[in-house]
Short mmCIF file of C-alpha atoms and ligand atoms in Angstrom, two decimals:
data_model
loop_
_atom_site.label_atom_id
_atom_site.label_comp_id
_atom_site.label_asym_id
_atom_site.label_seq_id
_atom_site.Cartn_x
_atom_site.Cartn_y
_atom_site.Cartn_z
CA MET V 27 158.23 145.93 81.93
CA GLY V 28 161.55 144.31 81.03
CA GLU V 29 163.25 141.47 82.87
CA ILE V 30 164.99 142.47 86.08
CA VAL V 31 168.45 140.91 86.59
CA ARG V 32 171.50 141.61 88.57
CA LEU V 33 173.98 144.01 86.96
CA GLN V 34 176.68 141.49 86.40
CA LYS V 35 174.26 139.30 84.73
CA TYR V 36 173.04 142.12 82.49
CA ILE V 37 176.76 142.67 81.58
CA ALA V 38 177.20 138.95 80.82
CA MET V 39 174.14 138.88 78.76
CA SER V 40 175.40 141.71 76.66
CA GLY V 41 178.35 139.51 75.76
CA ALA V 42 180.87 142.08 77.15
CA ALA V 43 182.34 139.89 79.78
CA SER V 44 181.62 136.70 81.76
CA ARG V 45 179.66 137.07 84.96
CA ARG V 46 182.82 136.78 87.10
CA ALA V 47 184.73 139.33 84.85
CA ALA V 48 181.61 141.64 85.06
CA GLU V 49 181.99 141.71 88.87
CA LYS V 50 185.53 142.83 88.43
CA LEU V 51 184.60 145.53 85.93
CA ILE V 52 182.13 146.70 88.49
CA ASP V 53 184.64 146.80 91.25
CA GLU V 54 187.03 148.70 89.04
CA GLY V 55 184.39 151.46 88.68
CA ARG V 56 184.08 151.01 84.89
CA VAL V 57 180.27 150.51 84.93
CA LYS V 58 177.63 153.19 85.16
CA VAL V 59 173.79 152.73 85.51
CA ASN V 60 171.69 155.64 84.34
CA GLY V 61 174.69 157.87 84.15
CA LYS V 62 175.81 157.04 87.80
CA LYS V 63 179.06 154.93 88.45
CA VAL V 64 178.23 151.73 90.42
CA THR V 65 180.89 149.84 92.46
CA GLU V 66 178.49 148.01 94.68
CA GLN V 67 177.72 144.28 93.56
CA GLY V 68 174.44 142.83 93.06
CA ILE V 69 172.22 145.84 92.18
CA LYS V 70 169.38 145.09 89.94
CA VAL V 71 168.64 146.58 86.50
CA GLU V 72 165.79 146.27 84.11
CA ILE V 73 166.44 145.06 80.72
CA GLY V 74 165.10 147.58 78.11
CA ASN V 75 164.66 150.34 80.57
CA ASP V 76 167.91 151.00 82.67
CA LYS V 77 170.85 152.43 80.81
CA VAL V 78 174.00 150.57 81.37
CA GLU V 79 177.42 151.73 80.22
CA LEU V 80 180.79 150.04 80.29
CA ASP V 81 183.80 152.41 79.93
CA GLY V 82 181.38 155.10 78.80
CA LYS V 83 179.84 152.92 76.01
CA LEU V 84 176.21 151.75 76.22
CA ILE V 85 175.68 147.89 76.39
CA ARG V 86 172.47 146.09 75.74
CA ALA V 87 171.58 142.82 77.36
CA GLU V 88 170.16 140.32 74.85
CA ASN V 89 168.36 137.31 75.88
CA LYS V 90 169.97 135.49 73.07
CA LYS V 91 168.91 131.92 72.35
CA VAL V 92 171.61 129.38 72.74
CA TYR V 93 171.67 125.88 71.45
CA ILE V 94 174.45 123.45 72.29
CA ALA V 95 175.33 119.65 72.01
CA VAL V 96 177.20 118.20 75.06
CA ASN V 97 179.00 114.85 75.16
CA LYS V 98 177.75 113.65 78.49
CA PRO V 99 180.15 111.24 80.24
CA ALA V 100 178.66 108.33 82.16
CA GLY V 101 178.34 109.40 85.95
CA TYR V 102 176.52 112.65 85.39
CA VAL V 103 172.77 113.39 85.90
CA THR V 104 170.71 115.52 83.40
CA THR V 105 168.76 117.33 85.97
CA MET V 106 169.76 120.83 87.16
CA HIS V 107 170.25 119.67 90.77
CA ASP V 108 170.75 116.20 92.30
CA GLN V 109 169.37 115.26 95.54
CA PHE V 110 172.33 112.76 95.99
CA ASP V 111 174.89 115.43 95.11
CA ARG V 112 176.15 113.50 92.07
CA PRO V 113 177.72 115.66 89.34
CA THR V 114 175.29 117.20 86.94
CA VAL V 115 175.73 118.23 83.39
CA MET V 116 175.36 121.87 84.36
CA GLU V 117 178.94 121.53 85.53
CA LEU V 118 180.00 120.69 82.10
CA VAL V 119 178.65 124.05 80.56
CA GLN V 120 179.68 126.50 83.17
CA ASP V 121 182.05 128.22 80.73
CA LEU V 122 179.29 128.93 78.41
CA ASN V 123 178.07 131.92 80.71
CA VAL V 124 174.44 131.46 79.68
CA ARG V 125 171.97 129.33 81.68
CA VAL V 126 170.69 126.44 79.61
CA PHE V 127 168.71 123.42 80.45
CA PRO V 128 168.87 119.73 79.20
CA VAL V 129 166.49 118.83 76.35
CA GLY V 130 165.17 115.40 77.34
CA ARG V 131 167.34 113.17 79.33
CA LEU V 132 169.97 110.63 79.49
CA ASP V 133 170.34 108.08 82.34
CA TYR V 134 173.14 108.62 84.86
CA GLU V 135 175.12 105.72 83.32
CA THR V 136 174.52 106.59 79.78
CA GLU V 137 176.95 108.65 77.77
CA GLY V 138 176.92 110.63 74.57
CA LEU V 139 174.81 113.36 72.83
CA LEU V 140 172.67 115.63 75.11
CA ILE V 141 171.18 118.85 73.67
CA MET V 142 170.82 121.92 75.97
CA THR V 143 169.21 125.31 75.23
CA ASN V 144 167.47 128.13 76.82
CA ASP V 145 164.66 128.04 74.12
CA GLY V 146 161.71 126.31 75.68
CA THR V 147 159.62 126.33 72.55
CA TRP V 148 162.34 124.72 70.48
CA ALA V 149 163.08 122.14 73.33
CA ASN V 150 159.37 121.12 73.10
CA LYS V 151 159.65 120.41 69.40
CA VAL V 152 162.76 118.21 69.99
CA THR V 153 161.02 116.11 72.81
CA HIS V 154 157.36 116.18 71.77
CA PRO V 155 156.13 112.66 70.80
CA ARG V 156 154.36 114.00 67.75
CA TYR V 157 157.58 114.88 66.03
CA GLU V 158 159.27 111.50 66.73
CA ALA V 159 162.85 112.69 66.61
CA SER V 160 164.73 109.54 65.86
CA LYS V 161 167.50 108.80 68.43
CA ARG V 162 170.44 106.62 67.50
CA TYR V 163 172.50 104.71 70.05
CA TYR V 164 175.41 102.39 70.31
CA ALA V 165 174.88 99.70 72.97
CA VAL V 166 177.06 96.84 74.25
CA LEU V 167 174.91 94.03 75.40
CA LYS V 168 175.52 91.00 77.60
CA GLY V 169 175.52 87.79 75.70
CA VAL V 170 175.04 87.05 72.01
CA LEU V 171 171.98 88.73 70.61
CA THR V 172 170.24 86.00 68.42
CA ILE V 173 168.55 86.77 65.05
CA PRO V 174 165.02 86.15 66.66
CA SER V 175 165.81 88.47 69.42
CA LEU V 176 167.10 91.13 66.97
CA ASN V 177 163.86 90.82 65.00
CA ARG V 178 161.77 91.29 68.16
CA ILE V 179 163.62 94.46 68.93
CA ARG V 180 163.07 95.62 65.22
CA ARG V 181 159.36 94.84 65.44
CA GLY V 182 158.69 95.99 69.00
CA VAL V 183 158.81 94.44 72.38
CA MET V 184 156.61 94.98 75.42
CA ILE V 185 157.96 97.18 78.01
CA ASP V 186 155.84 98.70 80.90
CA GLY V 187 152.68 97.06 79.39
CA ARG V 188 153.08 98.59 76.01
CA LYS V 189 154.70 97.63 72.85
CA THR V 190 157.65 99.78 71.54
CA SER V 191 157.34 101.27 68.09
CA PRO V 192 159.41 99.69 65.16
CA ALA V 193 163.06 100.35 65.51
CA GLU V 194 166.02 99.87 63.33
CA CYS V 195 168.70 97.71 64.95
CA GLU V 196 171.89 96.14 63.46
CA ILE V 197 174.55 93.94 65.08
CA LYS V 198 177.97 95.58 64.68
CA GLU V 199 180.19 93.09 66.42
CA ILE V 200 180.09 89.91 68.66
CA GLU V 201 183.10 89.43 70.79
CA GLY V 202 183.93 88.02 74.24
CA GLY V 203 180.42 87.08 75.00
CA MET V 204 179.05 90.55 74.23
CA THR V 205 177.20 92.11 71.30
CA LEU V 206 177.63 95.61 70.03
CA VAL V 207 174.67 96.98 68.27
CA GLU V 208 173.42 100.14 66.72
CA ILE V 209 169.77 101.02 67.40
CA THR V 210 167.58 103.82 66.26
CA ILE V 211 164.26 104.57 68.14
CA HIS V 212 161.57 107.03 67.40
CA GLU V 213 160.22 107.40 70.88
CA GLY V 214 161.74 108.48 74.17
CA ARG V 215 160.26 106.36 76.95
CA ASN V 216 161.93 106.14 80.19
CA ARG V 217 165.08 103.88 80.16
CA GLN V 218 163.74 102.57 76.93
CA VAL V 219 166.74 101.11 75.30
CA ARG V 220 167.80 99.39 78.35
CA LYS V 221 164.33 98.00 78.98
CA MET V 222 164.08 96.80 75.27
CA PHE V 223 167.18 94.63 75.45
CA GLU V 224 166.36 93.44 78.97
CA ALA V 225 162.99 92.18 77.45
CA VAL V 226 164.88 89.96 75.18
CA GLY V 227 167.43 88.73 77.89
CA ASN V 228 170.45 90.71 76.83
CA PRO V 229 170.92 93.52 79.40
CA VAL V 230 172.83 96.69 78.31
CA ILE V 231 176.37 96.96 79.73
CA GLU V 232 177.20 100.25 78.01
CA LEU V 233 175.05 102.84 76.27
CA LYS V 234 175.93 105.77 74.20
CA ARG V 235 173.74 108.15 72.28
CA VAL V 236 175.22 109.36 69.14
CA GLN V 237 172.45 111.25 67.13
CA ILE V 238 169.24 113.03 67.74
CA GLY V 239 167.24 114.02 64.51
CA ASN V 240 169.91 115.55 62.21
CA ILE V 241 172.30 116.30 65.18
CA GLN V 242 175.34 114.08 65.46
CA LEU V 243 177.64 113.63 68.35
CA GLY V 244 180.60 113.18 65.86
CA ASN V 245 184.09 113.62 67.39
CA LEU V 246 183.08 116.05 70.19
CA PRO V 247 185.34 115.03 73.11
CA GLU V 248 183.81 113.61 76.25
CA GLY V 249 182.69 116.22 78.71
CA ARG V 250 182.90 119.08 76.10
CA TRP V 251 180.13 121.02 74.24
CA ARG V 252 179.80 122.78 70.98
CA HIS V 253 177.22 125.30 69.50
CA LEU V 254 174.67 123.77 67.12
CA THR V 255 174.84 124.92 63.55
CA SER V 256 171.97 126.87 62.05
CA GLY V 257 171.15 123.81 60.02
CA GLU V 258 170.82 121.68 63.27
CA ILE V 259 168.70 124.28 64.94
CA GLY V 260 166.40 124.74 61.77
CA TYR V 261 165.80 121.13 61.43
CA PHE V 262 163.52 121.21 64.69
CA MET V 263 162.60 124.87 64.06
CA ASN V 264 160.54 124.16 61.25
CA LYS V 265 158.68 121.15 62.53
N1 URA K 313 167.36 104.68 76.69
C1 URA K 313 167.99 104.25 77.85
O1 URA K 313 167.80 103.17 78.35
N2 URA K 313 168.69 105.22 78.52
C2 URA K 313 168.92 106.47 78.07
O2 URA K 313 169.62 107.26 78.61
C3 URA K 313 168.35 106.75 76.88
C4 URA K 313 167.66 105.92 76.14
#
């Protein structure tokens, strides 16, 4: 048996129209199911079994895999729903018309690169500790990061009772009593970057993720998304 979905979703999955536009097509009497015109909203159809026509042409719903990069602004949660009603990243991808979920997470206050997809197998490869996808961040720290502290960050510091694995870290700028650093980590523990710098006495003021594996944030504007390239998808696919 194929997946059972509402007719407007089926039409959206075929790529013929967005879900909202599909409702209009149904209203206008342009859609037939198994040869019969349907003007009622919300009827269910079975993918691969029911025959759906738009303007007399057969359309096929494809459960196409979608992979996107989002530039998450600070002040958004990366869960599908938030118990405190804060904005969620789902709101940033509404115009995609395909349901995707976040791959891994970024803190509410953290901005930058977030990957989203509807491909669960691929998502597991990106987040699984075994594959150690590297993640690169820019962080603004309170105070001046000393060389001994920098070396501790590079070698590993104790957070939550366990030492972090070696990280690459470089000081980019020191100004106004703050330090800008670039840091690449190879694990993904909860609030890891914030906890690492807290452990050396330089709390993070601002944090932005700019790269995961071979996927770069680049100049994607804040709050916007783009499709990943086949090279970006393939990098994890072949792991
Ligand atoms: N490390 C953090 O502290 N926060 C994030 O959102 C990601 C990595």
